Short mmCIF file of C-alpha atoms and ligand atoms in Angstrom, two decimals:
data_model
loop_
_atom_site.label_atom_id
_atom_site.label_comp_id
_atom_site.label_asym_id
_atom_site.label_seq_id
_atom_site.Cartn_x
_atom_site.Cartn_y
_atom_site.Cartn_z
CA UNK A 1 0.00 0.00 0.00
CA UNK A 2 1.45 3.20 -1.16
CA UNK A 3 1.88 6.08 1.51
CA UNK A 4 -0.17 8.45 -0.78
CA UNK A 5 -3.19 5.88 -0.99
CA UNK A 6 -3.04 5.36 2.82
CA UNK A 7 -6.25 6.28 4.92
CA UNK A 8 -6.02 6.84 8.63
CA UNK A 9 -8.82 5.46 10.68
CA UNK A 10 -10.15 4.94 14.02
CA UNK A 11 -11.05 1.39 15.35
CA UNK A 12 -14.52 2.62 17.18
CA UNK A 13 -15.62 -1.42 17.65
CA UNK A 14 -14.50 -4.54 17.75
CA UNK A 15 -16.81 -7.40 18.07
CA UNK A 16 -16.80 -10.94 18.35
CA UNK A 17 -19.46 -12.22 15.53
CA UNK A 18 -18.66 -15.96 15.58
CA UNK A 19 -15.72 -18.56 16.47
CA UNK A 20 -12.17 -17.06 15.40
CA UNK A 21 -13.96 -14.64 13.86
CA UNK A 22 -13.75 -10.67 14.64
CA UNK A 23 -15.66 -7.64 12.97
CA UNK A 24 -14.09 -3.89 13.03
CA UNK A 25 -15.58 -0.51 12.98
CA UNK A 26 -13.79 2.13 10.89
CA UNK A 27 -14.38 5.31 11.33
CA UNK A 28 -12.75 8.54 10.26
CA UNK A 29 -10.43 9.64 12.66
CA UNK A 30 -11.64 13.40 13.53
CA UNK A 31 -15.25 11.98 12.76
CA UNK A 32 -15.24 13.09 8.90
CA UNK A 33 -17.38 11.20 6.21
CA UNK A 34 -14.80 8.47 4.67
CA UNK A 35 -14.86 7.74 0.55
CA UNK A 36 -17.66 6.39 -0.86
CA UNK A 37 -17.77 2.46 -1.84
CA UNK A 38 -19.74 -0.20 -3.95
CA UNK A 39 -21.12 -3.55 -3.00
CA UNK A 40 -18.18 -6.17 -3.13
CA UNK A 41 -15.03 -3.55 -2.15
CA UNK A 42 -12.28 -4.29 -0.54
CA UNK A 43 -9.34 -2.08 1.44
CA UNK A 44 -6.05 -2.83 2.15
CA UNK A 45 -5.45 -2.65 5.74
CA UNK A 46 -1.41 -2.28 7.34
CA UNK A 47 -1.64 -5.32 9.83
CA UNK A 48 1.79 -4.94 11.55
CA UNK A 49 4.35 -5.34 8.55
CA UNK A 50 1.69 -6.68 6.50
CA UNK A 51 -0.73 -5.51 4.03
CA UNK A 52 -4.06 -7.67 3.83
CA UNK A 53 -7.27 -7.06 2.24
CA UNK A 54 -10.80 -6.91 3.54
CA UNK A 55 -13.99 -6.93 1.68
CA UNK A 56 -16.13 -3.86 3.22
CA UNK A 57 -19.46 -5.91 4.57
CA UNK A 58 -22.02 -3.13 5.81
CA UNK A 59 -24.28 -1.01 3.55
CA UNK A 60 -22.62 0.40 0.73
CA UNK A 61 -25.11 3.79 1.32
CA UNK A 62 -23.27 4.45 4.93
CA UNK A 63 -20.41 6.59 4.83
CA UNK A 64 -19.47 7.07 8.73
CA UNK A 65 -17.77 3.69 8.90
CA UNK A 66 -16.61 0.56 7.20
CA UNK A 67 -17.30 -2.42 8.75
CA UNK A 68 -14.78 -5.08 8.19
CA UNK A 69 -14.18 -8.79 9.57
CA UNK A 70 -11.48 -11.03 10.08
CA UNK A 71 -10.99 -14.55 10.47
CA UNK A 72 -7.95 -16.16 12.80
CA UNK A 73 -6.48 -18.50 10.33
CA UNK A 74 -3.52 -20.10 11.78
CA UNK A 75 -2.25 -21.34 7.97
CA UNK A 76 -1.80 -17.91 7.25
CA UNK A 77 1.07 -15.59 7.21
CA UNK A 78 0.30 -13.65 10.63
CA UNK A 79 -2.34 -10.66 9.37
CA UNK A 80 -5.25 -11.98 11.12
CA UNK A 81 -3.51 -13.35 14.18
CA UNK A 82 -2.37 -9.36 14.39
CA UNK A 83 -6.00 -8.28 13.67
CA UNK A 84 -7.52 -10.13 16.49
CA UNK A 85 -4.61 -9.84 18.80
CA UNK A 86 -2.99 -6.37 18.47
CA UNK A 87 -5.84 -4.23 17.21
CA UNK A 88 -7.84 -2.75 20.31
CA UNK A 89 -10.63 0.00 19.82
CA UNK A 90 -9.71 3.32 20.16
CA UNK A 91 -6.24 2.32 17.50
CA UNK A 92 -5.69 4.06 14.58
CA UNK A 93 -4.87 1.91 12.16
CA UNK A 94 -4.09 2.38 8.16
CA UNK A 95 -5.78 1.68 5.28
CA UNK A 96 -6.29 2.38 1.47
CA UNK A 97 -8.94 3.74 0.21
CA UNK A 98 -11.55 1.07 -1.10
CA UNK A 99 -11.13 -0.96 -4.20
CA UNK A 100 -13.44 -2.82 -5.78
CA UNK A 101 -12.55 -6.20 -8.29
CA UNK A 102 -15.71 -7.70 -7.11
CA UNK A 103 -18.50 -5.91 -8.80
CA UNK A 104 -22.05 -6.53 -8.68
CA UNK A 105 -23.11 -6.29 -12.70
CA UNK A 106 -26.07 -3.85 -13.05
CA UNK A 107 -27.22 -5.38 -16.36
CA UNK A 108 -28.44 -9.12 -14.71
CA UNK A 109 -31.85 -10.12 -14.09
CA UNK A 110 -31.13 -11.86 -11.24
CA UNK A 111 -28.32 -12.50 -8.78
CA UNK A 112 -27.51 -15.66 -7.02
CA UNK A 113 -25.18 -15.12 -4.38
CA UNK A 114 -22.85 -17.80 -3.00
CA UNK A 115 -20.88 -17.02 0.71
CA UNK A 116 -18.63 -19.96 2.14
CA UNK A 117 -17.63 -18.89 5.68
CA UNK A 118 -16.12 -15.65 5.85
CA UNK A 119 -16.50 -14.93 2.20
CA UNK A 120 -19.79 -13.98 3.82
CA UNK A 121 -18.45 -10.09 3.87
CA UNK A 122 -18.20 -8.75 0.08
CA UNK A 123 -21.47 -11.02 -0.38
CA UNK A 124 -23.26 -9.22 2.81
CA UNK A 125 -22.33 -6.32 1.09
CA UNK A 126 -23.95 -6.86 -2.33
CA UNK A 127 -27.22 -8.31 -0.66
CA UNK A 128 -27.64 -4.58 1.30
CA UNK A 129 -27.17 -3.13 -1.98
CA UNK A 130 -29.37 -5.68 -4.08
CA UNK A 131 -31.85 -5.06 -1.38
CA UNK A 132 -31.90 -1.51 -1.86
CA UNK A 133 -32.28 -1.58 -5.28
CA UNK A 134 -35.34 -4.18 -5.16
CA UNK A 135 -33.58 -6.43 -7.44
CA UNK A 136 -34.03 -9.82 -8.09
CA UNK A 137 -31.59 -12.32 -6.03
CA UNK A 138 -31.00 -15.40 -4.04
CA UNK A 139 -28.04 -15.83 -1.04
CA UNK A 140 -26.64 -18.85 0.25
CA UNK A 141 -24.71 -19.16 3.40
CA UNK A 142 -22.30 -21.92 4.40
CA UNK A 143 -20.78 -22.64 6.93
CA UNK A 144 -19.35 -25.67 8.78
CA UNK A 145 -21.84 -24.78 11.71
CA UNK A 146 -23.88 -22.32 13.34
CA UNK A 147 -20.71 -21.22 15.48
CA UNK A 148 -18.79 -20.48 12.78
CA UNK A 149 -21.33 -18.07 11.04
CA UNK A 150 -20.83 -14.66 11.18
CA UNK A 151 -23.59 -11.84 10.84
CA UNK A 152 -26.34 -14.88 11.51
CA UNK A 153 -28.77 -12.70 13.67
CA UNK A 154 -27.75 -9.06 11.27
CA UNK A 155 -29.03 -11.49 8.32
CA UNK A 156 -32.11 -13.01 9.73
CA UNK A 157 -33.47 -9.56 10.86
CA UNK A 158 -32.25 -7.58 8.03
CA UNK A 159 -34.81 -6.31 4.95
CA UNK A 160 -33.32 -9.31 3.08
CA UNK A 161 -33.75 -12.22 5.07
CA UNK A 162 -36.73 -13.72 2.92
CA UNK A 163 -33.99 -13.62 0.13
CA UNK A 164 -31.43 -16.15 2.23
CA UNK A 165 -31.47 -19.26 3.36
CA UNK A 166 -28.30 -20.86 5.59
CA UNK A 167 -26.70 -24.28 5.39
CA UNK A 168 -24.33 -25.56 8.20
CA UNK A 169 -22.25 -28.53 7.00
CA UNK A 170 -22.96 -30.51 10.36
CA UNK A 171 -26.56 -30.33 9.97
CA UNK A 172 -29.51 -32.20 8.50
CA UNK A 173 -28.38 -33.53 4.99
CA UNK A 174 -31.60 -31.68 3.84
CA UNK A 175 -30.75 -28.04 4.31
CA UNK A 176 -27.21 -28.46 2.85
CA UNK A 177 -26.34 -26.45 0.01
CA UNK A 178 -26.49 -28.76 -3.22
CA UNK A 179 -24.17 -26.99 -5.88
CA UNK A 180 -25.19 -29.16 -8.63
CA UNK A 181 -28.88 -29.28 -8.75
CA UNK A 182 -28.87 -24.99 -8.01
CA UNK A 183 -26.03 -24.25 -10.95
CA UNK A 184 -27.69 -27.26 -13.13
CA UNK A 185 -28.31 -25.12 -16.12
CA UNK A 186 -27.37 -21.84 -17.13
CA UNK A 187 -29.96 -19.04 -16.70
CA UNK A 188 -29.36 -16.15 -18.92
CA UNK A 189 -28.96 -12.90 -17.57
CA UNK A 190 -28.62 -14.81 -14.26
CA UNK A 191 -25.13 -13.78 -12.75
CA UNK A 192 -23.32 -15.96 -10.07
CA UNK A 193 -21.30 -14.69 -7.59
CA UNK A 194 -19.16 -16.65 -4.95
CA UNK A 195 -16.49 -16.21 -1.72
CA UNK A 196 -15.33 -18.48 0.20
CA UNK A 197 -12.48 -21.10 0.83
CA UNK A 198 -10.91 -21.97 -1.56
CA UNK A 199 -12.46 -25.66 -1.96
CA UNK A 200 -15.78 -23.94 -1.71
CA UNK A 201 -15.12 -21.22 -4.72
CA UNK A 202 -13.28 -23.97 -6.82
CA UNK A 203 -16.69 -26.43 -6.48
CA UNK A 204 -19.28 -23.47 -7.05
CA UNK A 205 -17.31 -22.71 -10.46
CA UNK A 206 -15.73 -25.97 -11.57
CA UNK A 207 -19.48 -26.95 -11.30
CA UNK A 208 -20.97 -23.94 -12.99
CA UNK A 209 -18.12 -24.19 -16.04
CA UNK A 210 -19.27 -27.77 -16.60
CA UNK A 211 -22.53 -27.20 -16.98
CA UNK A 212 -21.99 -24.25 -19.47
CA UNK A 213 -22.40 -20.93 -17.28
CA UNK A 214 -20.46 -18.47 -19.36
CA UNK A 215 -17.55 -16.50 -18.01
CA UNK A 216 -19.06 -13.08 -18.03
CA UNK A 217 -21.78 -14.18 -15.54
CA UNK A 218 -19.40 -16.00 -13.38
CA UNK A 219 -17.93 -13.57 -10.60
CA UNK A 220 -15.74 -14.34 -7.63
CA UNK A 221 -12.56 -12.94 -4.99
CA UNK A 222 -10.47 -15.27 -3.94
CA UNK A 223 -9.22 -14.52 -0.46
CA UNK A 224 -5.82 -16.25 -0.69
CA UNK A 225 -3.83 -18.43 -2.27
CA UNK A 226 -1.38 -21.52 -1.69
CA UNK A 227 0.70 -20.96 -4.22
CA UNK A 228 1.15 -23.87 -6.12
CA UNK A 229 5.25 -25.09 -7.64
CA UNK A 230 5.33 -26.65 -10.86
CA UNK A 231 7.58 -27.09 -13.43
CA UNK A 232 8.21 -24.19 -14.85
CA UNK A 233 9.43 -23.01 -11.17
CA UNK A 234 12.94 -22.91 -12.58
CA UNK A 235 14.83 -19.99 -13.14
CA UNK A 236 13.92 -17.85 -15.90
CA UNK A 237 14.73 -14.23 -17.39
CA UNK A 238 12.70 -11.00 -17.76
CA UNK A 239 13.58 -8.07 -19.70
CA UNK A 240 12.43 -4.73 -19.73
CA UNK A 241 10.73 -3.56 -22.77
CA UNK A 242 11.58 0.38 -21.80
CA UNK A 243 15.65 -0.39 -21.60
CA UNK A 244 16.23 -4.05 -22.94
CA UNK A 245 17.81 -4.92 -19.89
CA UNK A 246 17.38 -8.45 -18.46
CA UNK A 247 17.13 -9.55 -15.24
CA UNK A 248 17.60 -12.94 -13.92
CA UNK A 249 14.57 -14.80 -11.94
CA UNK A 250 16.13 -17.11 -9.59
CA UNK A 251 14.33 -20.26 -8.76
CA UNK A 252 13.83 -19.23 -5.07
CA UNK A 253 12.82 -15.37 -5.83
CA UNK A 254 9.92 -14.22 -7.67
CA UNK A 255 9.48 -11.96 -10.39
CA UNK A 256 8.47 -9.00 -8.17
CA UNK A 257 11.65 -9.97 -5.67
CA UNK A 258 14.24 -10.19 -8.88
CA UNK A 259 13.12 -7.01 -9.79
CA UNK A 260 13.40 -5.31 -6.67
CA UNK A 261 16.74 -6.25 -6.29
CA UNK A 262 17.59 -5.04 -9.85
CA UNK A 263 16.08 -0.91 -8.54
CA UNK A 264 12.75 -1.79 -10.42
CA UNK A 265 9.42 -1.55 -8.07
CA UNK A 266 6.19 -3.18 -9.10
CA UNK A 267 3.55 -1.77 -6.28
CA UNK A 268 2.09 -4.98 -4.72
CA UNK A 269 -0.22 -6.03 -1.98
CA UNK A 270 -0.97 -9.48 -1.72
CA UNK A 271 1.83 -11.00 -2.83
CA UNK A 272 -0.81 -14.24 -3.58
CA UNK A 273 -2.16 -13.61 -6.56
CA UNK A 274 -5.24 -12.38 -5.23
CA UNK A 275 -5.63 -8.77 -5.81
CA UNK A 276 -4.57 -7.84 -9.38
CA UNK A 277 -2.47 -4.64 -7.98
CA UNK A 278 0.68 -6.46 -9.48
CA UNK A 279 -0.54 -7.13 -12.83
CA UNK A 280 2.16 -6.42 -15.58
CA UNK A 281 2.08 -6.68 -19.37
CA UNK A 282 3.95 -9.27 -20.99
CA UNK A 283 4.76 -8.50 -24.56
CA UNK A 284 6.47 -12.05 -25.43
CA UNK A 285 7.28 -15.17 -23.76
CA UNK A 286 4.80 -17.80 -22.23
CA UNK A 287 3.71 -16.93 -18.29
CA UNK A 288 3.42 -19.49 -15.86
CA UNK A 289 0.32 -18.25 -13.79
CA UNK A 290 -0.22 -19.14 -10.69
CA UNK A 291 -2.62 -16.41 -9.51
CA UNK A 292 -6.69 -17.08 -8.60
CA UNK A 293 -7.32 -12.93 -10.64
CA UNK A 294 -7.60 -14.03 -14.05
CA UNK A 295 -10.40 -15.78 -15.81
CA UNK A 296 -9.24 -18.86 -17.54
CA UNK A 297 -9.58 -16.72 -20.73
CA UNK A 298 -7.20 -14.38 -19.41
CA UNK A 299 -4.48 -16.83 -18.77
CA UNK A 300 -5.03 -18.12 -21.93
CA UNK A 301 -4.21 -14.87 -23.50
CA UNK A 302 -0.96 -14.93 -21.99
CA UNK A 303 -0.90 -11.09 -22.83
CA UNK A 304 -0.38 -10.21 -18.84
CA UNK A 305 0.71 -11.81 -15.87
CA UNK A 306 1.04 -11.62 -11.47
CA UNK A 307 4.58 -11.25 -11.26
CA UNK A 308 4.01 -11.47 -7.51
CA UNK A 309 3.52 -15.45 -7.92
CA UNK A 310 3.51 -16.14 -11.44
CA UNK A 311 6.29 -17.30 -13.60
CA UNK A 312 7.46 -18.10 -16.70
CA UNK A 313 7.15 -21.18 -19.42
CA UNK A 314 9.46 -19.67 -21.45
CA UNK A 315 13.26 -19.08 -21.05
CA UNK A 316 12.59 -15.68 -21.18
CA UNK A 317 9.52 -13.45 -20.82
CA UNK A 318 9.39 -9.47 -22.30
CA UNK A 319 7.38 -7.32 -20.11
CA UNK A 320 6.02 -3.94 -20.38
CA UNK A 321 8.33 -2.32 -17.49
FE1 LIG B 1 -1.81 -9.16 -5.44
FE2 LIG B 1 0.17 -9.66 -7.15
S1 LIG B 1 0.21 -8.37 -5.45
S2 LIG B 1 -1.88 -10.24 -7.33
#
């Protein structure tokens, strides 16, 4: 997160809303409105030396607050463990202004929205604004139990509710969320969107790409990524369109590392292939992605790459630096 896109804010609440799981109130820090935001944005927030994002989950119309939430993963790098640990109200903490890759597309006739555990938050998010708008659309909420599911008792009284219905994996085989039979056929004009676990997202749209859904009304975020090694994780050169120069990719350094070494700074913030801030032309060469941002189609164009996790096919790949 760039110093000139940083936000300062005031943590005015912080709230247990289910097991390992913490929401935060943001508010401006003399009291002052804070930027506006759409259903399904995100900010960057500094936790300790890190830089995570969170999706924004409470009415896109407010603008005295974001409401944010975090869940204690233990497999992660240490930005939620600082979250619920370090963060007290009354901090100031900083953030970027919000960003949205996530969008809800104004053109469907009808939304179907898809939360897995705390994917719940851009997805809360959009069913405020979907709500608002009277439009047509459906939620589903998993979670492995009722413990475990944040913003239960916000949903259930909220304007939306008849629009929802919740599934806990330990309960009644019944009420479980069946992917297949709801993404059976394609519905035009009917746009999907899902966050979640990983497992979760990768059933919801391996399912709905096998049964013919078409790209452009398939939307997701991915929260994180293991990134995967293959191959193609050997070392590899980039050059710089700009100067010709070439800089060697070790096979222990990424793209984004190699090049900060040789003076040349791509801005960043994931560093998972999550967030798209990386994302860098390539003008020759085959890329190795390894990112959850693109569409298939988009990998297939090989025409741009995440240099913060992706790598190279090729012995050599030309980018647009
Ligand atoms: Fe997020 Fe590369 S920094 S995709």
């Amino acid at each position: 997160m760039s110093a000139a896109s940083g936000l300062h804010v005031r943590v005015a609440a912080k709230t247990t809303e289910a097991l390992d799981i913490c929401s935060f109130e943001l508010v401006g820090v003399s009291g002052q409105p804070l930027p506006a935001f759409s259903a399904g944005s995100h900010v960057d927030v500094m936790a300790g030396d890190k830089t995570r994002q969170y999706s924004l989950c409470n009415d896109p119309a407010e603008s005295h607050r974001y409401l944010i939430a975090v869940l204690r993963d233990p497999a992660t790098r240490g930005g939620s463990a600082f979250m619920h640990d370090q963060v007290r109200v009354g901090d100031v903490i900083q953030i970027s202004a919000p960003k949205n890759h996530f969008a809800l597309a104004h053109d469907a006739r009808s939304h179907v929205l898809l939360a897995g555990g705390i994917g719940v938050t851009p997805i809360l998010c959009m069913a405020e604004r979907l709500a608002m708008m009277g439009a047509a659309f459906e939620m589903h909420y998993c979670t492995r139990s009722r413990e475990r599911m944040a913003f239960h008792d916000r949903i259930a009284a909220s304007r939306f509710a008849p629009h929802v219905q919740f599934h806990f994996d330990d309960g009644p085989a019944a009420q479980k969320f069946d992917i297949a039979a709801r993404l059976a056929e394609p519905q035009p004009g009917v746009h999907l969107y899902v966050c979640g676990p990983k497992g979760f997202m990768d059933a919801v749209l391996s399912t709905a790409r096998a049964r013919g859904w078409p790209e452009a009304q398939l939307h997701y975020e991915f929260f994180s990524a293991d990134v995967a090694p293959s191959a193609g994780d050997d070392g590899f050169e980039v050059q710089l369109a700009s100067s010709g120069r070439i800089i060697v990719v070790p096979r222990d350094k990424t793209v984004v590392q190699a090049l900060a070494a040789a003076g040349v700074e791509v801005q960043t913030s994931c560093e998972q292939g999550v967030c798209g801030t990386c994302i860098t032309r390539v003008l020759s060469g085959t890329p190795d992605h390894k990112d959850l941002y693109f569409t298939p189609e988009e990998h297939a164009a090989n025409d741009q790459f995440t240099p913060c996790c992706s790598r190279a096919k090729s012995a050599r790949l030309v980018l647009d630096l």
